[in-house]
Amino acid sequence: MDDGVQKHGSGEPAASRLHRGTNQSGMRDHNERLVLSLVRQHGGLAKSDIARMTGLSAQTVSVIMRELEDEGLLLRREPLRGRIGQPSIPMALNPEGAFFIGLKIGRRSAELVLIDFLGKVRAMLHHSYRYPAPSETVDFVAAGVAKLRSELTPAQDRRVAGLGIAVPFELWSWADAAGAPRSIMEEWRHRDIRADIQALCDFPVYLQNDATAACGAELVFGNALDVRDFVYFYIGAFAGGGIVLNGRIYSGPTGNAGALGSMPVPGPDGRPIQLIDVASIAALEKALAERGVDAQHLWTSPEEWGDIGPELDRWITNAANALAYAIVAASSVIDFQDAVIDGWMPIAIRARLVKAVANALDEVDAEGLKLPAVREGTVGIHARALGGASLPLSDRFLVGPTSASGTL
């Protein structure tokens, strides 16, 4: 299996690895990615700035930036005047330079998103269901991709550079929790969904675990570029997560590192259960169903859940306590700067959950540990779909902060 994992642990400082180029022949592709990554990170840079940051010669930088401009990937900004000598001309990413499609296959819904080179959402399609079925998903993608591309100009359509799939690994294992027929869920075991979708597309198709993809969206599109190491939780139908080390996703040899939903946490009777059993929105749905409340709006209206009642308060308390234990456990292994929490929920509820987690951490015995700061994610409800779109962006144009996994 080609899991595309980037290894961690070279021992070299992250900043020097990120900003170091090479003038050797045959390495221009890496240097182009390095330039694009720096321009993306800073919003715009002059040639002299890039030469200083990378250690590349001024001539090498000039050649690279001229070629990237000719290819339509970079745009010239207004010259910066007022300094001694010739005015410098910052270069910025061209929003029209490339387009990417992200697909989220969730346990209750699927999404397709089209983004430009800056990561701005140009279009989005949503499809809700009781449970995911492979054939229905492929049909949604076929119709959805055709619709998204039909709204592009021919010039824009030629610049669609790839599609990334964010999907729970071993989806067939969650038949009971998803309330789905086992026969339908078993189809996922024998389907290569990436190959099925690749057959529909004339550009590369990538695949990654959904929670890890959401983590990648926070890394690529989020607002905390100075945070190099963080543990990430995405609270969807089921809770999951990811790990970022030295500014890159760490997914491990099988792509399953950061499977935080499986982390043991104390249950109601003190016995260990998995985080997924407590912190998932499916647990809130179950509590509402026991009161006879139709909770379908949890999946169809993530921006506004309305007045749910005491079940929401209990869910936040239980989820926060479990997440606090998970953060402490993760921090005993890796010294994270931040613990980031995002999810398929209204912003106000996410804020309540994060505050409750921070309070719960004060009650956990963490002697000997330096706990990370707990903060809200900055991408939001569409993090998984955007994380899917980040896979071809990273693979083809950046110094790879994310990694793509090979098979389901």
mmCIF file of C-alpha atoms in Angstrom:
data_model
loop_
_atom_site.group_PDB
_atom_site.id
_atom_site.type_symbol
_atom_site.label_atom_id
_atom_site.label_comp_id
_atom_site.label_asym_id
_atom_site.label_seq_id
_atom_site.Cartn_x
_atom_site.Cartn_y
_atom_site.Cartn_z
ATOM 1 C CA MET A 1 0.000 0.000 0.000
ATOM 2 C CA ASP A 2 1.379 3.404 -0.988
ATOM 3 C CA ASP A 3 0.401 5.483 1.996
ATOM 4 C CA GLY A 4 2.435 8.555 1.092
ATOM 5 C CA VAL A 5 3.568 9.038 4.675
ATOM 6 C CA GLN A 6 6.178 11.669 5.418
ATOM 7 C CA LYS A 7 8.568 10.442 8.068
ATOM 8 C CA HIS A 8 9.274 12.490 11.166
ATOM 9 C CA GLY A 9 12.332 12.623 13.322
ATOM 10 C CA SER A 10 15.273 13.825 11.233
ATOM 11 C CA GLY A 11 16.511 15.849 14.177
ATOM 12 C CA GLU A 12 16.984 18.949 12.006
ATOM 13 C CA PRO A 13 15.118 22.105 13.156
ATOM 14 C CA ALA A 14 11.807 22.491 11.341
ATOM 15 C CA ALA A 15 12.496 26.082 10.266
ATOM 16 C CA SER A 16 15.764 25.176 8.552
ATOM 17 C CA ARG A 17 14.156 22.252 6.713
ATOM 18 C CA LEU A 18 11.269 24.407 5.524
ATOM 19 C CA HIS A 19 13.326 27.366 4.361
ATOM 20 C CA ARG A 20 16.352 25.641 2.876
ATOM 21 C CA GLY A 21 16.612 25.231 -0.891
ATOM 22 C CA THR A 22 19.185 23.703 -3.202
ATOM 23 C CA ASN A 23 20.925 25.057 -6.261
ATOM 24 C CA GLN A 24 21.786 21.608 -7.611
ATOM 25 C CA SER A 25 20.425 20.647 -10.996
ATOM 26 C CA GLY A 26 17.422 18.354 -11.013
ATOM 27 C CA MET A 27 15.934 19.842 -7.840
ATOM 28 C CA ARG A 28 13.938 22.677 -9.372
ATOM 29 C CA ASP A 29 10.628 20.974 -8.612
ATOM 30 C CA HIS A 30 11.391 21.027 -4.887
ATOM 31 C CA ASN A 31 12.501 24.646 -5.098
ATOM 32 C CA GLU A 32 9.317 25.649 -6.923
ATOM 33 C CA ARG A 33 7.263 24.024 -4.175
ATOM 34 C CA LEU A 34 9.376 25.787 -1.582
ATOM 35 C CA VAL A 35 8.757 29.168 -3.230
ATOM 36 C CA LEU A 36 5.016 28.531 -3.540
ATOM 37 C CA SER A 37 4.828 27.385 0.106
ATOM 38 C CA LEU A 38 6.571 30.520 1.348
ATOM 39 C CA VAL A 39 4.476 32.838 -0.811
ATOM 40 C CA ARG A 40 1.345 31.080 0.427
ATOM 41 C CA GLN A 41 2.445 31.340 4.049
ATOM 42 C CA HIS A 42 3.332 35.036 3.883
ATOM 43 C CA GLY A 43 0.678 36.196 1.416
ATOM 44 C CA GLY A 44 3.253 37.818 -0.874
ATOM 45 C CA LEU A 45 7.037 37.992 -1.087
ATOM 46 C CA ALA A 46 9.671 39.722 -3.179
ATOM 47 C CA LYS A 47 12.490 37.783 -4.828
ATOM 48 C CA SER A 48 15.022 39.170 -2.355
ATOM 49 C CA ASP A 49 12.926 37.933 0.579
ATOM 50 C CA ILE A 50 12.703 34.428 -0.849
ATOM 51 C CA ALA A 51 16.442 34.319 -1.577
ATOM 52 C CA ARG A 52 17.156 35.310 2.024
ATOM 53 C CA MET A 53 14.700 32.759 3.481
ATOM 54 C CA THR A 54 15.799 29.829 1.344
ATOM 55 C CA GLY A 55 19.499 30.395 0.803
ATOM 56 C CA LEU A 56 18.966 30.083 -2.946
ATOM 57 C CA SER A 57 20.884 32.407 -5.221
ATOM 58 C CA ALA A 58 19.127 35.514 -6.507
ATOM 59 C CA GLN A 59 19.489 34.183 -10.056
ATOM 60 C CA THR A 60 17.866 30.832 -9.152
ATOM 61 C CA VAL A 61 14.959 32.598 -7.429
ATOM 62 C CA SER A 62 14.469 34.888 -10.419
ATOM 63 C CA VAL A 63 14.302 31.942 -12.813
ATOM 64 C CA ILE A 64 11.854 30.037 -10.591
ATOM 65 C CA MET A 65 9.534 32.991 -10.056
ATOM 66 C CA ARG A 66 9.563 33.932 -13.725
ATOM 67 C CA GLU A 67 8.560 30.389 -14.684
ATOM 68 C CA LEU A 68 5.856 30.251 -12.001
ATOM 69 C CA GLU A 69 4.529 33.573 -13.264
ATOM 70 C CA ASP A 70 4.565 32.340 -16.860
ATOM 71 C CA GLU A 71 2.612 29.259 -15.756
ATOM 72 C CA GLY A 72 -0.037 31.463 -14.171
ATOM 73 C CA LEU A 73 0.697 30.371 -10.610
ATOM 74 C CA LEU A 74 2.064 33.718 -9.375
ATOM 75 C CA LEU A 75 0.914 37.311 -9.866
ATOM 76 C CA ARG A 76 2.849 40.547 -9.520
ATOM 77 C CA ARG A 77 1.661 42.995 -6.893
ATOM 78 C CA GLU A 78 2.233 46.740 -6.773
ATOM 79 C CA PRO A 79 5.909 47.670 -6.264
ATOM 80 C CA LEU A 80 6.971 48.562 -2.734
ATOM 81 C CA ARG A 81 8.497 52.043 -2.868
ATOM 82 C CA GLY A 82 10.165 54.218 -0.285
ATOM 83 C CA ARG A 83 13.259 52.077 0.180
ATOM 84 C CA ILE A 84 16.795 52.694 -1.027
ATOM 85 C CA GLY A 85 17.417 51.330 -4.509
ATOM 86 C CA GLN A 86 14.949 49.844 -6.969
ATOM 87 C CA PRO A 87 11.419 49.193 -5.627
ATOM 88 C CA SER A 88 10.797 45.519 -4.820
ATOM 89 C CA ILE A 89 7.873 43.748 -6.466
ATOM 90 C CA PRO A 90 6.062 41.250 -4.238
ATOM 91 C CA MET A 91 4.673 38.129 -5.874
ATOM 92 C CA ALA A 92 1.466 36.473 -4.682
ATOM 93 C CA LEU A 93 -0.430 33.311 -5.518
ATOM 94 C CA ASN A 94 -2.807 33.627 -8.446
ATOM 95 C CA PRO A 95 -6.259 32.475 -7.245
ATOM 96 C CA GLU A 96 -6.919 31.176 -10.773
ATOM 97 C CA GLY A 97 -3.632 29.284 -10.864
ATOM 98 C CA ALA A 98 -5.177 25.934 -9.928
ATOM 99 C CA PHE A 99 -8.425 24.453 -8.657
ATOM 100 C CA PHE A 100 -9.004 21.470 -6.397
ATOM 101 C CA ILE A 101 -11.996 19.320 -5.466
ATOM 102 C CA GLY A 102 -12.531 17.824 -2.038
ATOM 103 C CA LEU A 103 -14.927 14.979 -1.236
ATOM 104 C CA LYS A 104 -16.033 14.123 2.269
ATOM 105 C CA ILE A 105 -17.699 10.757 2.727
ATOM 106 C CA GLY A 106 -19.259 10.838 6.175
ATOM 107 C CA ARG A 107 -21.463 8.485 8.084
ATOM 108 C CA ARG A 108 -24.494 10.763 7.647
ATOM 109 C CA SER A 109 -23.658 12.945 4.652
ATOM 110 C CA ALA A 110 -21.301 13.545 1.745
ATOM 111 C CA GLU A 111 -19.920 16.852 0.508
ATOM 112 C CA LEU A 112 -18.123 18.054 -2.593
ATOM 113 C CA VAL A 113 -16.220 21.339 -2.487
ATOM 114 C CA LEU A 114 -14.337 23.244 -5.189
ATOM 115 C CA ILE A 115 -11.569 25.599 -4.040
ATOM 116 C CA ASP A 116 -9.141 27.872 -5.845
ATOM 117 C CA PHE A 117 -5.368 28.198 -5.401
ATOM 118 C CA LEU A 118 -5.845 30.394 -2.309
ATOM 119 C CA GLY A 119 -8.193 27.873 -0.693
ATOM 120 C CA LYS A 120 -11.302 30.006 -1.231
ATOM 121 C CA VAL A 121 -14.469 27.960 -1.655
ATOM 122 C CA ARG A 122 -15.895 28.509 -5.129
ATOM 123 C CA ALA A 123 -18.770 25.995 -4.899
ATOM 124 C CA MET A 124 -20.101 23.274 -2.599
ATOM 125 C CA LEU A 125 -22.622 20.426 -2.872
ATOM 126 C CA HIS A 126 -24.151 18.483 0.025
ATOM 127 C CA HIS A 127 -25.926 15.113 0.137
ATOM 128 C CA SER A 128 -27.518 13.722 3.332
ATOM 129 C CA TYR A 129 -28.344 10.051 3.936
ATOM 130 C CA ARG A 130 -29.064 7.617 6.752
ATOM 131 C CA TYR A 131 -25.907 5.671 5.994
ATOM 132 C CA PRO A 132 -23.248 5.708 3.247
ATOM 133 C CA ALA A 133 -23.601 3.282 0.327
ATOM 134 C CA PRO A 134 -20.724 2.926 -2.172
ATOM 135 C CA SER A 135 -22.812 3.005 -5.352
ATOM 136 C CA GLU A 136 -24.862 5.985 -4.169
ATOM 137 C CA THR A 137 -21.651 7.801 -3.254
ATOM 138 C CA VAL A 138 -20.085 7.226 -6.680
ATOM 139 C CA ASP A 139 -23.284 8.461 -8.343
ATOM 140 C CA PHE A 140 -23.206 11.619 -6.187
ATOM 141 C CA VAL A 141 -19.584 12.241 -7.131
ATOM 142 C CA ALA A 142 -20.180 11.661 -10.834
ATOM 143 C CA ALA A 143 -23.078 14.115 -10.962
ATOM 144 C CA GLY A 144 -21.478 16.558 -8.537
ATOM 145 C CA VAL A 145 -18.097 16.807 -10.243
ATOM 146 C CA ALA A 146 -19.812 17.301 -13.587
ATOM 147 C CA LYS A 147 -21.889 20.124 -12.096
ATOM 148 C CA LEU A 148 -18.898 21.813 -10.455
ATOM 149 C CA ARG A 149 -16.855 21.671 -13.641
ATOM 150 C CA SER A 150 -19.743 22.905 -15.790
ATOM 151 C CA GLU A 151 -19.683 26.169 -13.842
ATOM 152 C CA LEU A 152 -16.010 26.777 -14.678
ATOM 153 C CA THR A 153 -14.743 28.417 -17.842
ATOM 154 C CA PRO A 154 -12.771 26.157 -20.194
ATOM 155 C CA ALA A 155 -9.535 27.832 -19.043
ATOM 156 C CA GLN A 156 -10.412 27.250 -15.382
ATOM 157 C CA ASP A 157 -11.466 23.661 -16.020
ATOM 158 C CA ARG A 158 -8.053 22.871 -17.514
ATOM 159 C CA ARG A 159 -6.531 23.959 -14.203
ATOM 160 C CA VAL A 160 -8.421 21.473 -12.010
ATOM 161 C CA ALA A 161 -5.407 19.735 -10.506
ATOM 162 C CA GLY A 162 -6.924 16.901 -8.491
ATOM 163 C CA LEU A 163 -9.587 15.524 -6.191
ATOM 164 C CA GLY A 164 -9.001 14.411 -2.615
ATOM 165 C CA ILE A 165 -11.268 11.998 -0.743
ATOM 166 C CA ALA A 166 -11.707 12.251 3.029
ATOM 167 C CA VAL A 167 -13.330 9.044 4.283
ATOM 168 C CA PRO A 168 -13.335 7.039 7.538
ATOM 169 C CA PHE A 169 -10.977 4.102 7.174
ATOM 170 C CA GLU A 170 -12.549 0.648 7.623
ATOM 171 C CA LEU A 171 -15.994 2.157 7.245
ATOM 172 C CA TRP A 172 -17.489 -1.335 7.275
ATOM 173 C CA SER A 173 -16.553 -1.694 10.958
ATOM 174 C CA TRP A 174 -19.107 0.923 11.988
ATOM 175 C CA ALA A 175 -22.297 -0.732 10.720
ATOM 176 C CA ASP A 176 -23.968 -0.987 14.119
ATOM 177 C CA ALA A 177 -22.901 2.463 15.301
ATOM 178 C CA ALA A 178 -24.062 4.016 12.031
ATOM 179 C CA GLY A 179 -27.366 2.148 12.123
ATOM 180 C CA ALA A 180 -26.696 0.750 8.659
ATOM 181 C CA PRO A 181 -27.406 -2.660 7.112
ATOM 182 C CA ARG A 182 -24.323 -4.841 7.426
ATOM 183 C CA SER A 183 -24.657 -5.978 3.825
ATOM 184 C CA ILE A 184 -24.357 -2.390 2.567
ATOM 185 C CA MET A 185 -21.469 -1.517 4.851
ATOM 186 C CA GLU A 186 -19.630 -4.711 3.904
ATOM 187 C CA GLU A 187 -19.533 -3.445 0.322
ATOM 188 C CA TRP A 188 -16.969 -0.856 1.459
ATOM 189 C CA ARG A 189 -14.578 -3.653 2.410
ATOM 190 C CA HIS A 190 -14.414 -4.872 -1.165
ATOM 191 C CA ARG A 191 -14.594 -1.563 -3.031
ATOM 192 C CA ASP A 192 -11.640 0.593 -3.978
ATOM 193 C CA ILE A 193 -13.493 3.881 -3.804
ATOM 194 C CA ARG A 194 -10.492 5.851 -5.009
ATOM 195 C CA ALA A 195 -10.220 3.699 -8.135
ATOM 196 C CA ASP A 196 -13.972 4.014 -8.727
ATOM 197 C CA ILE A 197 -13.758 7.808 -8.577
ATOM 198 C CA GLN A 198 -10.486 7.950 -10.511
ATOM 199 C CA ALA A 199 -12.334 6.268 -13.386
ATOM 200 C CA LEU A 200 -14.612 9.336 -13.487
ATOM 201 C CA CYS A 201 -11.827 11.916 -13.515
ATOM 202 C CA ASP A 202 -9.063 13.024 -15.889
ATOM 203 C CA PHE A 203 -6.943 14.347 -12.991
ATOM 204 C CA PRO A 204 -5.302 12.582 -10.014
ATOM 205 C CA VAL A 205 -7.459 11.318 -7.140
ATOM 206 C CA TYR A 206 -6.113 11.031 -3.582
ATOM 207 C CA LEU A 207 -7.477 9.457 -0.409
ATOM 208 C CA GLN A 208 -7.012 10.075 3.310
ATOM 209 C CA ASN A 209 -8.722 9.248 6.594
ATOM 210 C CA ASP A 210 -11.447 11.847 7.178
ATOM 211 C CA ALA A 211 -10.316 13.103 10.595
ATOM 212 C CA THR A 212 -6.695 13.268 9.437
ATOM 213 C CA ALA A 213 -7.853 15.196 6.377
ATOM 214 C CA ALA A 214 -9.687 17.647 8.652
ATOM 215 C CA CYS A 215 -6.460 18.041 10.590
ATOM 216 C CA GLY A 216 -4.718 18.770 7.286
ATOM 217 C CA ALA A 217 -7.281 21.485 6.516
ATOM 218 C CA GLU A 218 -6.454 23.169 9.825
ATOM 219 C CA LEU A 219 -2.770 22.960 8.945
ATOM 220 C CA VAL A 220 -3.078 24.252 5.362
ATOM 221 C CA PHE A 221 -6.022 26.663 5.631
ATOM 222 C CA GLY A 222 -6.149 27.492 9.344
ATOM 223 C CA ASN A 223 -4.965 30.651 11.054
ATOM 224 C CA ALA A 224 -2.263 29.263 13.352
ATOM 225 C CA LEU A 225 0.730 29.086 11.030
ATOM 226 C CA ASP A 226 3.198 29.532 13.894
ATOM 227 C CA VAL A 227 2.041 26.380 15.710
ATOM 228 C CA ARG A 228 4.241 23.504 14.593
ATOM 229 C CA ASP A 229 3.036 20.685 16.868
ATOM 230 C CA PHE A 230 -0.589 20.098 17.804
ATOM 231 C CA VAL A 231 -3.061 17.342 18.518
ATOM 232 C CA TYR A 232 -6.326 17.755 16.654
ATOM 233 C CA PHE A 233 -9.833 16.490 17.383
ATOM 234 C CA TYR A 234 -12.693 16.605 14.881
ATOM 235 C CA ILE A 235 -16.083 15.907 16.445
ATOM 236 C CA GLY A 236 -18.438 14.590 13.794
ATOM 237 C CA ALA A 237 -20.877 11.698 13.773
ATOM 238 C CA PHE A 238 -17.931 9.944 15.410
ATOM 239 C CA ALA A 239 -14.956 11.601 17.086
ATOM 240 C CA GLY A 240 -11.566 11.334 15.423
ATOM 241 C CA GLY A 241 -8.373 13.265 15.109
ATOM 242 C CA GLY A 242 -4.906 13.778 13.791
ATOM 243 C CA ILE A 243 -1.376 14.730 14.795
ATOM 244 C CA VAL A 244 0.839 17.502 13.419
ATOM 245 C CA LEU A 245 4.578 17.344 14.116
ATOM 246 C CA ASN A 246 7.073 19.915 12.848
ATOM 247 C CA GLY A 247 4.356 21.481 10.726
ATOM 248 C CA ARG A 248 3.410 18.257 8.950
ATOM 249 C CA ILE A 249 0.717 15.645 9.302
ATOM 250 C CA TYR A 250 2.054 12.477 10.876
ATOM 251 C CA SER A 251 -0.080 9.540 9.765
ATOM 252 C CA GLY A 252 2.222 6.606 10.550
ATOM 253 C CA PRO A 253 3.110 3.505 8.493
ATOM 254 C CA THR A 254 -0.531 2.485 7.945
ATOM 255 C CA GLY A 255 -2.072 5.965 7.825
ATOM 256 C CA ASN A 256 -3.787 5.356 11.165
ATOM 257 C CA ALA A 257 -1.651 7.446 13.532
ATOM 258 C CA GLY A 258 -3.773 9.936 15.402
ATOM 259 C CA ALA A 259 -6.738 7.539 15.605
ATOM 260 C CA LEU A 260 -7.840 9.459 18.673
ATOM 261 C CA GLY A 261 -11.401 8.173 18.554
ATOM 262 C CA SER A 262 -10.074 4.813 19.732
ATOM 263 C CA MET A 263 -8.249 6.299 22.724
ATOM 264 C CA PRO A 264 -9.386 4.808 26.077
ATOM 265 C CA VAL A 265 -11.064 7.264 28.457
ATOM 266 C CA PRO A 266 -12.962 6.716 31.733
ATOM 267 C CA GLY A 267 -16.562 5.628 31.265
ATOM 268 C CA PRO A 268 -19.544 6.427 33.523
ATOM 269 C CA ASP A 269 -18.747 3.457 35.792
ATOM 270 C CA GLY A 270 -15.028 4.222 35.844
ATOM 271 C CA ARG A 271 -14.154 1.471 33.386
ATOM 272 C CA PRO A 272 -12.327 2.481 30.210
ATOM 273 C CA ILE A 273 -14.315 3.068 27.043
ATOM 274 C CA GLN A 274 -13.274 4.670 23.781
ATOM 275 C CA LEU A 275 -13.444 8.412 23.155
ATOM 276 C CA ILE A 276 -15.686 7.727 20.171
ATOM 277 C CA ASP A 277 -18.368 6.336 22.512
ATOM 278 C CA VAL A 278 -18.629 9.586 24.487
ATOM 279 C CA ALA A 279 -17.515 12.573 22.421
ATOM 280 C CA SER A 280 -19.249 11.725 19.123
ATOM 281 C CA ILE A 281 -22.315 13.597 17.959
ATOM 282 C CA ALA A 282 -23.886 10.165 17.449
ATOM 283 C CA ALA A 283 -23.988 9.924 21.260
ATOM 284 C CA LEU A 284 -26.004 13.153 21.389
ATOM 285 C CA GLU A 285 -28.302 11.859 18.656
ATOM 286 C CA LYS A 286 -28.882 8.666 20.649
ATOM 287 C CA ALA A 287 -29.752 10.623 23.796
ATOM 288 C CA LEU A 288 -32.259 12.734 21.872
ATOM 289 C CA ALA A 289 -33.786 9.667 20.235
ATOM 290 C CA GLU A 290 -34.364 8.113 23.669
ATOM 291 C CA ARG A 291 -36.512 11.167 24.478
ATOM 292 C CA GLY A 292 -38.392 10.757 21.210
ATOM 293 C CA VAL A 293 -36.749 13.765 19.534
ATOM 294 C CA ASP A 294 -35.955 13.593 15.804
ATOM 295 C CA ALA A 295 -32.303 14.625 15.616
ATOM 296 C CA GLN A 296 -31.938 14.708 11.825
ATOM 297 C CA HIS A 297 -31.187 18.438 11.993
ATOM 298 C CA LEU A 298 -27.877 17.613 13.686
ATOM 299 C CA TRP A 299 -26.659 16.436 10.272
ATOM 300 C CA THR A 300 -28.584 18.730 7.932
ATOM 301 C CA SER A 301 -28.200 22.044 9.842
ATOM 302 C CA PRO A 302 -24.740 22.121 11.423
ATOM 303 C CA GLU A 303 -24.781 25.936 11.549
ATOM 304 C CA GLU A 304 -27.822 26.015 13.848
ATOM 305 C CA TRP A 305 -29.133 23.226 16.054
ATOM 306 C CA GLY A 306 -31.803 25.253 17.816
ATOM 307 C CA ASP A 307 -32.901 24.570 21.386
ATOM 308 C CA ILE A 308 -31.920 20.952 22.030
ATOM 309 C CA GLY A 309 -32.460 20.865 25.782
ATOM 310 C CA PRO A 310 -30.651 19.205 28.692
ATOM 311 C CA GLU A 311 -29.273 16.403 26.507
ATOM 312 C CA LEU A 312 -26.914 18.927 24.910
ATOM 313 C CA ASP A 313 -25.642 20.104 28.305
ATOM 314 C CA ARG A 314 -24.971 16.539 29.414
ATOM 315 C CA TRP A 315 -23.282 15.688 26.130
ATOM 316 C CA ILE A 316 -20.958 18.702 26.368
ATOM 317 C CA THR A 317 -20.016 17.778 29.950
ATOM 318 C CA ASN A 318 -19.346 14.130 29.119
ATOM 319 C CA ALA A 319 -17.527 14.903 25.876
ATOM 320 C CA ALA A 320 -15.394 17.564 27.557
ATOM 321 C CA ASN A 321 -14.333 15.219 30.358
ATOM 322 C CA ALA A 322 -13.395 12.518 27.846
ATOM 323 C CA LEU A 323 -11.507 14.948 25.610
ATOM 324 C CA ALA A 324 -9.601 16.285 28.618
ATOM 325 C CA TYR A 325 -8.371 12.770 29.463
ATOM 326 C CA ALA A 326 -7.464 12.185 25.825
ATOM 327 C CA ILE A 327 -5.444 15.412 25.716
ATOM 328 C CA VAL A 328 -3.551 14.485 28.876
ATOM 329 C CA ALA A 329 -2.841 10.991 27.546
ATOM 330 C CA ALA A 330 -1.599 12.358 24.207
ATOM 331 C CA SER A 331 0.549 14.943 26.005
ATOM 332 C CA SER A 332 2.300 12.221 27.976
ATOM 333 C CA VAL A 333 3.689 10.917 24.675
ATOM 334 C CA ILE A 334 4.333 14.113 22.675
ATOM 335 C CA ASP A 335 4.884 17.664 23.899
ATOM 336 C CA PHE A 336 2.156 19.440 21.915
ATOM 337 C CA GLN A 337 1.843 23.218 21.766
ATOM 338 C CA ASP A 338 -1.927 23.192 21.191
ATOM 339 C CA ALA A 339 -4.920 20.907 21.381
ATOM 340 C CA VAL A 340 -7.309 21.957 18.602
ATOM 341 C CA ILE A 341 -11.003 21.044 18.661
ATOM 342 C CA ASP A 342 -13.290 21.474 15.663
ATOM 343 C CA GLY A 343 -16.400 19.708 14.470
ATOM 344 C CA TRP A 344 -19.710 19.412 12.683
ATOM 345 C CA MET A 345 -21.526 21.793 15.041
ATOM 346 C CA PRO A 346 -22.568 25.427 15.417
ATOM 347 C CA ILE A 347 -19.762 27.829 16.332
ATOM 348 C CA ALA A 348 -21.408 28.731 19.651
ATOM 349 C CA ILE A 349 -21.588 25.068 20.705
ATOM 350 C CA ARG A 350 -17.988 24.490 19.637
ATOM 351 C CA ALA A 351 -16.978 27.420 21.849
ATOM 352 C CA ARG A 352 -18.906 25.920 24.787
ATOM 353 C CA LEU A 353 -17.257 22.547 24.261
ATOM 354 C CA VAL A 354 -13.740 24.024 24.098
ATOM 355 C CA LYS A 355 -14.330 26.049 27.265
ATOM 356 C CA ALA A 356 -15.659 22.947 29.027
ATOM 357 C CA VAL A 357 -12.584 20.955 27.943
ATOM 358 C CA ALA A 358 -10.261 23.644 29.321
ATOM 359 C CA ASN A 359 -12.148 23.568 32.633
ATOM 360 C CA ALA A 360 -12.098 19.759 32.741
ATOM 361 C CA LEU A 361 -8.331 19.748 32.242
ATOM 362 C CA ASP A 362 -7.973 21.582 35.548
ATOM 363 C CA GLU A 363 -9.548 18.572 37.284
ATOM 364 C CA VAL A 364 -7.257 15.943 35.726
ATOM 365 C CA ASP A 365 -4.034 14.938 37.473
ATOM 366 C CA ALA A 366 -1.378 16.060 34.989
ATOM 367 C CA GLU A 367 1.581 16.301 37.336
ATOM 368 C CA GLY A 368 4.864 16.109 35.422
ATOM 369 C CA LEU A 369 3.283 17.266 32.156
ATOM 370 C CA LYS A 370 3.080 20.611 30.390
ATOM 371 C CA LEU A 371 -0.376 20.586 28.901
ATOM 372 C CA PRO A 372 -1.121 22.243 25.565
ATOM 373 C CA ALA A 373 -3.323 25.277 25.164
ATOM 374 C CA VAL A 374 -6.863 24.260 24.177
ATOM 375 C CA ARG A 375 -8.315 26.263 21.301
ATOM 376 C CA GLU A 376 -11.048 26.121 18.710
ATOM 377 C CA GLY A 377 -10.319 25.049 15.174
ATOM 378 C CA THR A 378 -10.398 27.800 12.574
ATOM 379 C CA VAL A 379 -11.767 25.896 9.566
ATOM 380 C CA GLY A 380 -15.161 24.750 10.857
ATOM 381 C CA ILE A 381 -17.829 22.335 9.747
ATOM 382 C CA HIS A 382 -16.399 21.736 6.259
ATOM 383 C CA ALA A 383 -12.905 20.834 7.501
ATOM 384 C CA ARG A 384 -13.082 17.262 6.176
ATOM 385 C CA ALA A 385 -14.083 18.252 2.638
ATOM 386 C CA LEU A 386 -11.515 21.062 2.618
ATOM 387 C CA GLY A 387 -8.959 18.612 3.959
ATOM 388 C CA GLY A 388 -9.703 16.380 0.994
ATOM 389 C CA ALA A 389 -9.116 19.309 -1.356
ATOM 390 C CA SER A 390 -5.830 20.065 0.410
ATOM 391 C CA LEU A 391 -4.405 16.664 -0.608
ATOM 392 C CA PRO A 392 -3.814 17.458 -4.310
ATOM 393 C CA LEU A 393 -2.842 21.030 -3.407
ATOM 394 C CA SER A 394 -0.128 19.802 -1.052
ATOM 395 C CA ASP A 395 1.003 16.900 -3.213
ATOM 396 C CA ARG A 396 1.428 18.914 -6.381
ATOM 397 C CA PHE A 397 2.357 22.429 -5.258
ATOM 398 C CA LEU A 398 3.610 22.657 -1.669
ATOM 399 C CA VAL A 399 6.384 21.334 0.532
ATOM 400 C CA GLY A 400 4.022 18.587 1.700
ATOM 401 C CA PRO A 401 2.314 19.434 4.977
ATOM 402 C CA THR A 402 -0.245 16.684 4.390
ATOM 403 C CA SER A 403 0.032 13.110 3.205
ATOM 404 C CA ALA A 404 -2.263 10.951 1.096
ATOM 405 C CA SER A 405 -3.025 7.347 1.839
ATOM 406 C CA GLY A 406 -3.274 4.751 -0.848
ATOM 407 C CA THR A 407 -6.255 2.500 -0.201
ATOM 408 C CA LEU A 408 -9.359 2.312 1.934
#
